[in-house]
Short mmCIF file of N, CA, C and O in Angstrom, two decimals:
data_model
loop_
_atom_site.label_atom_id
_atom_site.label_comp_id
_atom_site.label_asym_id
_atom_site.label_seq_id
_atom_site.Cartn_x
_atom_site.Cartn_y
_atom_site.Cartn_z
N UNK B 1 0.98 -1.14 -0.04
CA UNK B 1 -0.09 -0.03 -0.09
C UNK B 1 0.88 1.35 0.22
O UNK B 1 1.93 1.09 0.48
N UNK B 2 0.37 2.25 -0.35
CA UNK B 2 1.01 3.52 -0.33
C UNK B 2 -0.19 4.65 -0.19
O UNK B 2 -1.08 4.50 -0.86
N UNK B 3 0.28 5.81 0.29
CA UNK B 3 -0.47 6.87 0.19
C UNK B 3 0.13 7.89 1.26
O UNK B 3 1.01 7.55 2.06
N UNK B 4 -0.60 9.11 1.37
CA UNK B 4 -0.05 10.16 2.36
C UNK B 4 -0.15 9.90 3.80
O UNK B 4 0.69 10.47 4.53
N UNK B 5 -0.99 8.80 4.06
CA UNK B 5 -1.00 8.46 5.62
C UNK B 5 -0.37 7.31 5.93
O UNK B 5 -0.47 6.89 7.10
N UNK B 6 0.38 6.77 4.94
CA UNK B 6 0.97 5.45 5.16
C UNK B 6 2.40 5.89 5.68
O UNK B 6 3.01 6.78 5.26
N UNK B 7 3.08 4.98 6.67
CA UNK B 7 4.37 5.46 7.28
C UNK B 7 5.50 5.49 6.32
O UNK B 7 5.33 4.67 5.35
N UNK B 8 6.36 6.30 6.57
CA UNK B 8 7.49 6.30 5.55
C UNK B 8 8.75 5.54 6.12
O UNK B 8 9.53 5.03 5.43
N UNK B 9 8.67 4.96 7.34
CA UNK B 9 9.60 4.02 7.85
C UNK B 9 9.69 3.94 9.28
O UNK B 9 8.89 4.65 9.94
N UNK B 10 10.52 3.15 9.90
CA UNK B 10 10.42 2.85 11.29
C UNK B 10 11.46 3.85 11.77
O UNK B 10 12.52 4.22 11.19
N UNK B 11 11.23 4.45 13.06
CA UNK B 11 12.16 5.40 13.63
C UNK B 11 13.36 4.83 13.91
O UNK B 11 13.57 3.78 14.45
N UNK B 12 14.57 5.32 13.27
CA UNK B 12 15.91 5.17 13.73
C UNK B 12 16.22 3.62 13.41
O UNK B 12 16.91 2.90 14.00
N UNK B 13 15.37 3.07 12.32
CA UNK B 13 15.96 1.55 12.24
C UNK B 13 15.71 1.55 10.60
O UNK B 13 14.73 0.90 9.78
N UNK B 14 16.89 2.02 9.84
CA UNK B 14 16.89 1.97 8.52
C UNK B 14 16.70 0.42 7.94
O UNK B 14 16.28 0.23 6.91
N UNK B 15 17.29 -0.48 8.60
CA UNK B 15 17.08 -1.83 8.08
C UNK B 15 15.96 -2.43 7.90
O UNK B 15 15.31 -2.85 6.88
N UNK B 16 15.12 -2.15 8.91
CA UNK B 16 13.83 -2.65 8.99
C UNK B 16 12.98 -1.98 7.85
O UNK B 16 12.11 -2.49 7.31
N UNK B 17 13.16 -0.59 7.72
CA UNK B 17 12.33 0.15 6.80
C UNK B 17 12.66 -0.47 5.36
O UNK B 17 11.79 -0.33 4.51
N UNK B 18 14.07 -0.74 5.10
CA UNK B 18 14.35 -1.20 3.74
C UNK B 18 13.68 -2.54 3.65
O UNK B 18 13.26 -2.77 2.29
N UNK B 19 13.48 -3.08 4.47
CA UNK B 19 12.57 -4.53 4.34
C UNK B 19 11.23 -4.36 3.89
O UNK B 19 10.78 -5.25 3.11
N UNK B 20 10.51 -3.37 4.57
CA UNK B 20 9.12 -3.27 4.30
C UNK B 20 8.67 -2.22 3.31
O UNK B 20 7.60 -2.15 2.79
N UNK B 21 9.57 -0.96 3.25
CA UNK B 21 9.20 0.04 2.39
C UNK B 21 10.19 -0.14 1.03
O UNK B 21 11.53 0.03 1.22
N UNK B 22 9.64 -0.20 -0.11
CA UNK B 22 10.27 -0.36 -1.40
C UNK B 22 9.69 0.50 -2.51
O UNK B 22 8.19 0.28 -2.69
N UNK B 23 10.41 1.21 -3.09
CA UNK B 23 9.91 2.20 -4.11
C UNK B 23 8.48 2.81 -3.66
O UNK B 23 7.61 3.08 -4.47
N UNK B 24 8.35 3.33 -2.48
CA UNK B 24 7.28 4.10 -1.97
C UNK B 24 6.19 3.35 -1.45
O UNK B 24 5.19 3.62 -1.09
N UNK B 25 6.20 1.85 -1.68
CA UNK B 25 5.26 0.99 -1.39
C UNK B 25 5.61 0.37 -0.02
O UNK B 25 6.45 -0.13 0.29
N UNK B 26 4.62 0.29 0.98
CA UNK B 26 4.69 -0.37 2.11
C UNK B 26 4.16 -1.80 1.94
O UNK B 26 3.12 -2.12 1.53
N UNK B 27 5.14 -2.62 2.24
CA UNK B 27 4.87 -4.25 2.04
C UNK B 27 4.34 -4.66 3.51
O UNK B 27 5.25 -4.81 4.27
N UNK B 28 3.14 -4.84 3.71
CA UNK B 28 2.43 -5.13 4.99
C UNK B 28 2.79 -6.62 5.34
O UNK B 28 2.68 -6.85 6.69
N UNK B 29 3.08 -7.58 4.56
CA UNK B 29 3.13 -8.85 4.92
C UNK B 29 1.91 -9.53 4.88
O UNK B 29 1.81 -10.65 5.40
N UNK B 30 0.80 -8.94 4.64
CA UNK B 30 -0.49 -9.53 4.80
C UNK B 30 -0.77 -10.35 3.33
O UNK B 30 -0.41 -9.88 2.29
N UNK B 31 -1.23 -11.56 3.38
CA UNK B 31 -1.64 -12.42 2.31
C UNK B 31 -3.26 -12.22 2.31
O UNK B 31 -3.93 -12.51 3.32
N UNK B 32 -3.66 -12.47 0.98
CA UNK B 32 -5.19 -12.62 0.87
C UNK B 32 -5.39 -13.04 -0.52
O UNK B 32 -4.66 -13.42 -1.44
N UNK B 33 -6.64 -12.99 -1.09
CA UNK B 33 -7.09 -13.36 -2.29
C UNK B 33 -8.44 -12.58 -2.78
O UNK B 33 -9.16 -12.23 -1.86
N UNK B 34 -8.57 -12.33 -3.99
CA UNK B 34 -9.74 -11.81 -4.41
C UNK B 34 -11.04 -12.73 -5.02
O UNK B 34 -10.45 -13.76 -5.49
N UNK B 35 -12.04 -12.42 -4.59
CA UNK B 35 -13.22 -13.28 -5.08
C UNK B 35 -13.57 -12.83 -6.45
O UNK B 35 -13.06 -11.96 -7.08
N UNK B 36 -14.53 -13.41 -6.96
CA UNK B 36 -14.96 -13.07 -8.45
C UNK B 36 -15.68 -11.74 -8.58
O UNK B 36 -15.76 -11.23 -9.51
N UNK B 37 -15.95 -11.27 -7.35
CA UNK B 37 -16.68 -9.85 -7.51
C UNK B 37 -15.51 -8.79 -7.23
O UNK B 37 -15.82 -7.71 -6.97
N UNK B 38 -14.31 -9.25 -6.94
CA UNK B 38 -13.30 -8.45 -6.49
C UNK B 38 -12.93 -8.06 -5.29
O UNK B 38 -12.09 -6.94 -4.90
N UNK B 39 -13.71 -8.60 -4.46
CA UNK B 39 -13.48 -8.31 -2.83
C UNK B 39 -12.12 -9.02 -2.46
O UNK B 39 -12.09 -10.11 -2.73
N UNK B 40 -11.54 -8.34 -1.58
CA UNK B 40 -10.15 -8.88 -0.94
C UNK B 40 -10.35 -9.44 0.25
O UNK B 40 -10.96 -8.96 1.25
N UNK B 41 -10.15 -10.88 0.51
CA UNK B 41 -10.27 -11.44 1.69
C UNK B 41 -8.91 -11.65 2.32
O UNK B 41 -8.13 -12.20 1.62
N UNK B 42 -8.39 -10.99 3.54
CA UNK B 42 -7.15 -11.37 4.17
C UNK B 42 -7.17 -12.65 4.74
O UNK B 42 -8.22 -12.92 5.41
N UNK B 43 -6.26 -13.40 4.35
CA UNK B 43 -5.98 -14.89 5.08
C UNK B 43 -5.16 -14.87 6.30
O UNK B 43 -5.60 -15.46 7.25
N UNK B 44 -4.11 -14.28 6.21
CA UNK B 44 -3.27 -14.16 7.33
C UNK B 44 -1.89 -13.38 7.11
O UNK B 44 -1.76 -12.90 6.02
N UNK B 45 -1.03 -13.52 7.77
CA UNK B 45 0.35 -12.87 7.65
C UNK B 45 1.14 -13.80 6.91
O UNK B 45 1.36 -15.09 7.44
N UNK B 46 1.89 -13.33 6.10
CA UNK B 46 3.04 -14.23 5.31
C UNK B 46 4.01 -14.87 6.26
O UNK B 46 4.31 -16.12 6.20
N UNK B 47 4.61 -14.02 7.25
CA UNK B 47 5.53 -14.78 8.26
C UNK B 47 4.95 -15.86 8.96
O UNK B 47 5.61 -16.63 9.50
N UNK B 48 3.70 -15.91 9.05
CA UNK B 48 2.78 -16.74 10.00
C UNK B 48 2.31 -18.14 9.26
O UNK B 48 1.94 -18.92 9.83
N UNK B 49 2.47 -18.02 7.71
CA UNK B 49 2.12 -19.28 7.00
C UNK B 49 2.77 -20.28 7.52
O UNK B 49 3.96 -20.43 7.60
N UNK B 50 2.12 -21.49 7.61
CA UNK B 50 2.72 -22.74 7.83
C UNK B 50 2.82 -23.69 6.69
O UNK B 50 1.72 -23.79 5.93
N UNK B 51 3.81 -24.13 6.21
CA UNK B 51 4.04 -25.08 5.18
C UNK B 51 4.21 -26.56 5.68
O UNK B 51 5.38 -26.59 6.03
N UNK B 52 3.24 -27.31 5.28
CA UNK B 52 3.52 -28.67 5.99
C UNK B 52 3.13 -29.74 4.73
O UNK B 52 2.07 -29.61 4.07
N UNK B 53 4.07 -30.55 4.37
CA UNK B 53 3.92 -31.45 3.31
C UNK B 53 3.66 -30.94 1.90
O UNK B 53 3.19 -31.24 1.02
N UNK B 54 4.27 -29.55 1.83
CA UNK B 54 4.13 -28.74 0.72
C UNK B 54 2.58 -28.12 0.70
O UNK B 54 2.45 -27.51 -0.41
N UNK B 55 1.87 -28.05 1.48
CA UNK B 55 0.68 -27.46 1.61
C UNK B 55 0.63 -26.03 2.34
O UNK B 55 1.22 -26.25 3.51
N UNK B 56 -0.04 -25.24 1.94
CA UNK B 56 -0.05 -24.04 2.78
C UNK B 56 -1.33 -24.00 3.92
O UNK B 56 -2.30 -24.61 3.57
N UNK B 57 -0.97 -23.68 5.16
CA UNK B 57 -1.98 -23.64 6.20
C UNK B 57 -1.83 -22.35 6.94
O UNK B 57 -0.78 -21.82 7.30
N UNK B 58 -3.16 -21.54 6.80
CA UNK B 58 -3.35 -20.39 7.39
C UNK B 58 -3.65 -20.47 8.86
O UNK B 58 -4.63 -20.98 9.21
N UNK B 59 -2.77 -20.21 9.81
CA UNK B 59 -3.04 -20.38 11.08
C UNK B 59 -4.61 -19.72 11.53
O UNK B 59 -5.32 -20.22 12.31
N UNK B 60 -4.79 -18.52 10.97
CA UNK B 60 -6.17 -18.01 11.30
C UNK B 60 -7.28 -19.03 11.15
O UNK B 60 -8.26 -18.95 11.80
N UNK B 61 -7.21 -19.89 9.93
CA UNK B 61 -8.24 -20.78 9.70
C UNK B 61 -8.37 -21.73 10.82
O UNK B 61 -9.60 -22.07 11.41
N UNK B 62 -7.31 -22.43 11.35
CA UNK B 62 -7.22 -23.24 12.38
C UNK B 62 -7.78 -22.56 13.73
O UNK B 62 -8.49 -23.18 14.43
N UNK B 63 -7.34 -21.30 14.03
CA UNK B 63 -7.71 -20.51 15.15
C UNK B 63 -9.14 -20.54 15.26
O UNK B 63 -9.84 -20.63 16.17
N UNK B 64 -9.80 -20.00 13.91
CA UNK B 64 -11.31 -19.77 13.99
C UNK B 64 -12.05 -21.12 14.47
O UNK B 64 -13.16 -21.10 15.19
N UNK B 65 -11.52 -22.26 14.04
CA UNK B 65 -12.19 -23.64 14.25
C UNK B 65 -12.20 -23.74 15.85
O UNK B 65 -13.06 -24.03 16.50
N UNK B 66 -11.02 -23.65 16.30
CA UNK B 66 -10.78 -23.90 17.88
C UNK B 66 -11.58 -22.96 18.49
O UNK B 66 -12.10 -23.06 19.83
N UNK B 67 -11.59 -21.61 18.19
CA UNK B 67 -12.30 -20.70 19.09
C UNK B 67 -13.98 -21.10 18.93
O UNK B 67 -14.53 -20.40 19.79
N UNK B 68 -14.29 -21.85 18.17
CA UNK B 68 -15.78 -22.29 18.06
C UNK B 68 -16.11 -23.28 19.25
O UNK B 68 -17.23 -23.47 19.68
N UNK B 69 -14.98 -23.58 19.96
CA UNK B 69 -15.29 -24.80 21.05
C UNK B 69 -15.74 -23.80 22.33
O UNK B 69 -15.00 -22.83 22.60
N UNK B 70 -16.68 -24.20 22.90
CA UNK B 70 -17.14 -23.22 23.97
C UNK B 70 -16.15 -23.35 25.34
O UNK B 70 -16.41 -22.22 25.95
N UNK B 71 -15.40 -24.11 25.41
CA UNK B 71 -14.31 -24.03 26.54
C UNK B 71 -13.18 -23.20 26.13
O UNK B 71 -12.29 -22.96 26.94
N UNK B 72 -13.02 -22.65 24.99
CA UNK B 72 -11.94 -22.03 24.46
C UNK B 72 -12.03 -20.52 24.71
O UNK B 72 -13.14 -20.00 23.94
N UNK B 73 -11.06 -19.85 25.33
CA UNK B 73 -11.18 -18.40 25.56
C UNK B 73 -10.29 -17.93 24.29
O UNK B 73 -10.70 -16.80 23.47
N UNK B 74 -9.21 -18.22 24.11
CA UNK B 74 -8.02 -17.85 23.06
C UNK B 74 -7.41 -18.85 22.76
O UNK B 74 -7.07 -19.86 23.36
N UNK B 75 -6.80 -18.74 21.22
CA UNK B 75 -5.84 -19.65 20.77
C UNK B 75 -5.04 -18.87 19.85
O UNK B 75 -5.30 -17.77 19.24
N UNK B 76 -3.71 -19.57 19.62
CA UNK B 76 -3.06 -19.12 18.83
C UNK B 76 -2.24 -20.14 18.13
O UNK B 76 -1.77 -21.17 18.82
N UNK B 77 -2.20 -20.14 16.63
CA UNK B 77 -1.50 -21.38 15.99
C UNK B 77 -0.32 -20.95 15.35
O UNK B 77 -0.14 -19.64 14.69
N UNK B 78 0.79 -21.83 15.60
CA UNK B 78 2.14 -21.53 14.80
C UNK B 78 2.63 -22.83 14.24
O UNK B 78 2.15 -23.94 14.50
N UNK B 79 3.71 -22.55 13.53
CA UNK B 79 4.50 -23.85 12.92
C UNK B 79 5.61 -24.19 13.67
O UNK B 79 6.24 -23.31 14.33
N UNK B 80 5.82 -25.63 13.82
CA UNK B 80 7.05 -26.13 14.72
C UNK B 80 7.82 -26.82 13.36
O UNK B 80 7.33 -27.78 12.62
N UNK B 81 9.07 -26.85 13.36
CA UNK B 81 9.95 -27.62 12.34
C UNK B 81 10.04 -28.87 12.45
O UNK B 81 9.61 -29.40 13.69
N UNK B 82 9.57 -29.57 11.34
CA UNK B 82 9.43 -31.09 11.20
C UNK B 82 10.27 -31.65 10.18
O UNK B 82 10.19 -31.01 9.10
N UNK B 83 11.10 -32.65 10.62
CA UNK B 83 11.99 -33.14 9.46
C UNK B 83 11.22 -33.88 8.59
O UNK B 83 11.59 -33.62 7.36
N UNK B 84 10.09 -34.50 8.91
CA UNK B 84 9.15 -35.14 7.91
C UNK B 84 8.39 -34.29 7.01
O UNK B 84 8.12 -34.47 5.94
N UNK B 85 7.72 -33.34 7.72
CA UNK B 85 6.71 -32.51 6.86
C UNK B 85 7.07 -31.01 6.48
O UNK B 85 6.56 -30.36 6.05
N UNK B 86 8.29 -30.70 6.99
CA UNK B 86 8.72 -29.22 6.95
C UNK B 86 8.33 -28.46 8.14
O UNK B 86 9.04 -27.81 8.87
N UNK B 87 6.87 -28.39 8.36
CA UNK B 87 6.44 -27.72 9.57
C UNK B 87 5.16 -28.57 10.14
O UNK B 87 4.44 -29.26 9.30
N UNK B 88 4.96 -28.79 11.46
CA UNK B 88 3.86 -29.37 12.09
C UNK B 88 3.03 -28.01 12.72
O UNK B 88 3.74 -27.06 13.08
N UNK B 89 1.68 -28.39 12.77
CA UNK B 89 0.78 -27.34 13.37
C UNK B 89 0.62 -27.46 14.98
O UNK B 89 0.60 -28.51 15.30
N UNK B 90 0.76 -26.39 15.50
CA UNK B 90 0.87 -26.41 17.04
C UNK B 90 0.03 -25.31 17.50
O UNK B 90 0.17 -24.13 16.94
N UNK B 91 -0.93 -25.68 18.40
CA UNK B 91 -2.10 -24.55 19.04
C UNK B 91 -1.85 -24.31 20.36
O UNK B 91 -1.82 -25.43 21.16
N UNK B 92 -1.59 -23.18 20.65
CA UNK B 92 -1.60 -22.91 22.23
C UNK B 92 -2.95 -22.54 22.45
O UNK B 92 -3.44 -21.37 21.93
N UNK B 93 -3.55 -23.10 23.53
CA UNK B 93 -5.05 -22.67 23.79
C UNK B 93 -5.22 -22.26 25.24
O UNK B 93 -4.57 -22.95 26.13
N UNK B 94 -5.97 -21.29 25.21
CA UNK B 94 -6.38 -20.71 26.80
C UNK B 94 -7.81 -21.02 27.00
O UNK B 94 -8.73 -20.68 26.33
N UNK B 95 -7.91 -21.87 28.28
CA UNK B 95 -9.52 -21.97 28.52
C UNK B 95 -10.09 -20.96 29.07
O UNK B 95 -9.70 -20.19 29.56
N UNK B 96 -11.55 -21.12 28.92
CA UNK B 96 -12.34 -20.06 29.55
C UNK B 96 -12.03 -20.34 31.10
O UNK B 96 -12.09 -21.47 31.49
N UNK B 97 -12.36 -19.33 32.00
CA UNK B 97 -12.26 -19.51 33.44
C UNK B 97 -13.14 -20.59 33.93
O UNK B 97 -14.45 -20.66 33.58
N UNK B 98 -12.69 -21.57 34.92
CA UNK B 98 -13.53 -22.57 35.18
C UNK B 98 -13.66 -23.93 34.38
O UNK B 98 -14.26 -24.76 34.61
N UNK B 99 -13.05 -23.89 33.02
CA UNK B 99 -13.34 -24.70 32.04
C UNK B 99 -12.09 -25.67 32.12
O UNK B 99 -10.92 -25.22 32.08
N UNK B 100 -12.33 -26.95 31.71
CA UNK B 100 -11.27 -27.76 31.33
C UNK B 100 -11.35 -27.96 29.95
O UNK B 100 -12.49 -28.49 29.42
N UNK B 101 -10.05 -28.09 29.38
CA UNK B 101 -10.14 -28.28 27.90
C UNK B 101 -9.62 -29.92 27.72
O UNK B 101 -8.60 -30.37 28.08
N UNK B 102 -10.36 -30.60 26.96
CA UNK B 102 -10.05 -31.94 26.47
C UNK B 102 -9.55 -31.76 25.03
O UNK B 102 -10.27 -31.45 24.17
N UNK B 103 -8.15 -31.97 24.89
CA UNK B 103 -7.37 -31.63 23.66
C UNK B 103 -8.18 -32.92 22.57
O UNK B 103 -8.26 -32.53 21.32
N UNK B 104 -8.66 -33.97 23.03
CA UNK B 104 -9.36 -35.00 22.22
C UNK B 104 -10.64 -34.43 21.40
O UNK B 104 -10.91 -34.50 20.41
N UNK B 105 -11.26 -33.54 22.27
CA UNK B 105 -12.40 -32.73 21.70
C UNK B 105 -12.04 -31.85 20.70
O UNK B 105 -12.70 -31.55 19.51
N UNK B 106 -11.11 -30.99 21.19
CA UNK B 106 -10.48 -30.02 20.21
C UNK B 106 -9.96 -30.83 18.81
O UNK B 106 -10.33 -30.21 17.64
N UNK B 107 -9.52 -31.83 18.79
CA UNK B 107 -8.91 -32.59 17.66
C UNK B 107 -10.26 -33.00 16.76
O UNK B 107 -9.99 -32.85 15.71
N UNK B 108 -11.05 -33.59 17.49
CA UNK B 108 -12.33 -34.04 16.80
C UNK B 108 -13.01 -32.88 16.08
O UNK B 108 -13.61 -32.90 14.95
N UNK B 109 -13.11 -31.51 16.68
CA UNK B 109 -13.66 -30.62 16.02
C UNK B 109 -12.86 -30.06 14.94
O UNK B 109 -13.49 -29.70 13.82
N UNK B 110 -11.62 -30.20 14.96
CA UNK B 110 -10.79 -29.94 13.85
C UNK B 110 -11.02 -30.73 12.73
O UNK B 110 -11.00 -30.29 11.49
N UNK B 111 -11.05 -32.09 12.98
CA UNK B 111 -11.53 -33.04 11.87
C UNK B 111 -12.66 -32.97 11.35
O UNK B 111 -12.80 -33.21 10.26
N UNK B 112 -13.77 -32.44 12.05
CA UNK B 112 -15.02 -32.19 11.34
C UNK B 112 -14.83 -30.83 10.48
O UNK B 112 -15.75 -30.79 9.63
N UNK B 113 -14.14 -30.10 10.94
CA UNK B 113 -14.29 -28.55 10.28
C UNK B 113 -13.16 -28.21 9.23
O UNK B 113 -13.37 -27.42 8.23
N UNK B 114 -12.29 -28.84 9.21
CA UNK B 114 -11.13 -28.57 8.34
C UNK B 114 -10.13 -29.87 7.99
O UNK B 114 -10.41 -30.78 8.41
N UNK B 115 -9.51 -29.74 6.82
CA UNK B 115 -8.87 -30.74 6.32
C UNK B 115 -7.83 -31.38 7.26
O UNK B 115 -7.08 -30.80 8.07
N UNK B 116 -7.73 -32.65 7.34
CA UNK B 116 -6.97 -33.47 8.27
C UNK B 116 -5.47 -32.88 8.43
O UNK B 116 -5.09 -32.78 9.64
N UNK B 117 -4.82 -32.60 7.17
CA UNK B 117 -3.60 -32.11 7.39
C UNK B 117 -3.25 -30.67 8.10
O UNK B 117 -2.30 -30.38 8.50
N UNK B 118 -4.44 -30.07 8.22
CA UNK B 118 -4.42 -28.69 8.84
C UNK B 118 -4.62 -28.69 10.43
O UNK B 118 -4.30 -27.74 11.04
N UNK B 119 -5.04 -29.79 10.76
CA UNK B 119 -5.33 -29.92 12.33
C UNK B 119 -3.89 -29.92 13.08
O UNK B 119 -2.88 -30.39 12.65
N UNK B 120 -3.89 -29.30 14.18
CA UNK B 120 -2.73 -29.40 15.14
C UNK B 120 -2.25 -30.71 15.38
O UNK B 120 -3.06 -31.65 15.78
N UNK B 121 -1.01 -30.88 15.43
CA UNK B 121 -0.27 -32.11 15.88
C UNK B 121 -0.17 -32.09 17.37
O UNK B 121 -0.06 -33.12 18.02
N UNK B 122 0.06 -30.80 17.81
CA UNK B 122 0.20 -30.58 19.33
C UNK B 122 -0.78 -29.54 19.74
O UNK B 122 -0.74 -28.38 19.07
N UNK B 123 -1.38 -29.76 20.95
CA UNK B 123 -2.26 -28.88 21.72
C UNK B 123 -1.54 -28.41 22.94
O UNK B 123 -1.33 -29.46 23.74
N UNK B 124 -1.25 -27.19 23.28
CA UNK B 124 -0.37 -26.82 24.64
C UNK B 124 -1.56 -26.01 25.19
O UNK B 124 -1.91 -24.77 24.74
N UNK B 125 -1.93 -26.27 26.37
CA UNK B 125 -2.93 -25.49 27.11
C UNK B 125 -2.15 -24.68 28.04
O UNK B 125 -1.24 -25.23 28.84
N UNK B 126 -2.57 -23.44 27.91
CA UNK B 126 -1.84 -22.31 28.84
C UNK B 126 -2.69 -21.43 29.37
O UNK B 126 -4.03 -21.37 28.99
N UNK B 127 -2.19 -20.67 30.49
CA UNK B 127 -2.94 -19.82 31.20
C UNK B 127 -3.37 -18.62 30.53
O UNK B 127 -4.24 -18.06 30.57
N UNK B 128 -2.39 -18.13 29.55
CA UNK B 128 -2.39 -16.91 28.95
C UNK B 128 -1.56 -17.02 27.81
O UNK B 128 -0.41 -17.69 27.72
N UNK B 129 -1.70 -16.09 26.67
CA UNK B 129 -0.90 -15.98 25.57
C UNK B 129 -0.07 -14.62 25.82
O UNK B 129 -0.53 -13.53 26.21
N UNK B 130 1.11 -14.56 25.24
CA UNK B 130 2.01 -13.21 25.51
C UNK B 130 1.53 -12.51 24.42
O UNK B 130 1.21 -12.59 23.24
N UNK B 131 1.45 -11.16 24.80
CA UNK B 131 0.75 -10.06 24.16
C UNK B 131 1.50 -8.71 24.10
O UNK B 131 2.30 -8.64 25.03
N UNK B 132 1.52 -8.10 23.11
CA UNK B 132 1.92 -6.63 23.09
C UNK B 132 0.83 -5.87 23.08
O UNK B 132 -0.30 -5.96 23.30
N UNK B 133 1.11 -4.46 22.64
CA UNK B 133 0.05 -3.53 22.76
C UNK B 133 -0.98 -3.91 21.62
O UNK B 133 -0.71 -4.58 20.74
N UNK B 134 -2.21 -3.37 21.78
CA UNK B 134 -3.31 -3.80 21.17
C UNK B 134 -3.72 -5.17 21.26
O UNK B 134 -4.45 -5.53 20.27
N UNK B 135 -3.37 -5.86 22.16
CA UNK B 135 -3.78 -7.15 22.54
C UNK B 135 -3.38 -8.29 21.44
O UNK B 135 -3.88 -9.26 21.13
N UNK B 136 -2.27 -7.98 20.44
CA UNK B 136 -1.90 -8.65 19.51
C UNK B 136 -1.04 -9.84 20.16
O UNK B 136 0.04 -9.68 20.94
N UNK B 137 -1.05 -11.17 19.85
CA UNK B 137 -0.40 -12.09 20.44
C UNK B 137 0.95 -12.10 19.82
O UNK B 137 1.19 -11.94 18.55
N UNK B 138 1.99 -12.28 20.56
CA UNK B 138 3.41 -12.48 20.10
C UNK B 138 3.75 -13.81 19.65
O UNK B 138 4.11 -14.39 20.48
N UNK B 139 3.68 -14.24 18.43
CA UNK B 139 3.84 -15.52 18.08
C UNK B 139 5.26 -15.92 18.14
O UNK B 139 5.70 -16.88 18.10
N UNK B 140 6.01 -14.65 17.96
CA UNK B 140 7.64 -14.85 18.26
C UNK B 140 7.95 -15.62 19.59
O UNK B 140 8.85 -16.38 19.75
N UNK B 141 7.19 -15.01 20.83
CA UNK B 141 7.46 -15.58 22.02
C UNK B 141 6.93 -17.01 22.12
O UNK B 141 7.56 -17.90 22.70
N UNK B 142 5.83 -17.29 21.46
CA UNK B 142 5.30 -18.65 21.35
C UNK B 142 6.40 -19.70 20.53
O UNK B 142 6.65 -20.87 21.26
N UNK B 143 7.09 -19.13 19.76
CA UNK B 143 8.17 -20.06 18.88
C UNK B 143 9.22 -20.20 20.01
O UNK B 143 9.79 -21.33 20.08
N UNK B 144 9.56 -19.12 20.76
CA UNK B 144 10.61 -19.26 21.74
C UNK B 144 10.30 -20.26 22.81
O UNK B 144 11.20 -21.07 23.17
N UNK B 145 9.12 -20.35 23.25
CA UNK B 145 8.59 -21.22 24.10
C UNK B 145 8.92 -22.73 23.60
O UNK B 145 9.17 -23.69 24.45
N UNK B 146 8.38 -23.01 22.18
CA UNK B 146 8.48 -24.22 21.65
C UNK B 146 10.07 -24.62 21.67
O UNK B 146 10.38 -25.85 21.94
N UNK B 147 11.02 -23.64 21.41
CA UNK B 147 12.32 -24.05 21.38
C UNK B 147 12.88 -24.44 22.61
O UNK B 147 13.84 -25.22 23.00
N UNK B 148 12.46 -23.74 23.76
CA UNK B 148 12.96 -23.91 25.10
C UNK B 148 12.31 -25.32 25.58
O UNK B 148 13.10 -25.99 26.33
N UNK B 149 11.23 -25.82 25.17
CA UNK B 149 10.60 -27.05 25.33
C UNK B 149 11.17 -28.20 24.91
O UNK B 149 11.20 -29.27 25.19
N UNK B 150 12.01 -27.87 23.78
CA UNK B 150 12.68 -28.88 22.93
C UNK B 150 11.60 -29.50 21.97
O UNK B 150 11.89 -30.45 21.44
#
């Protein structure tokens, strides 16, 4: 995107600016597709795309399915390196207060709602998701947690 209200760059960070601003265009990192009427539907962030077995998996699609479970308050989906598949899908799930999460139920919900290869291989139940301003989940922190856990 570009225009008079779009940022010109990051404050005192020339390298980051050069990555995202090219020839006056801001590369947001968002991915989407146009429908037959010309409407754009945003799918996810490019850096969050999971590629497993050569197939693209949009974390947002998996997250929306898991959020449909009545015991789920929040969820964030990321990819984890896999020797066999390239990446595996991992879901960090926060239960609603007073609720118990049965990961078998979550898995069954995914199998009913999305393709089998998109469902998480691992569910990690946690009390909270790491967040920055505006309540955005820090997926980089979730990736660090996975690395620390081995």
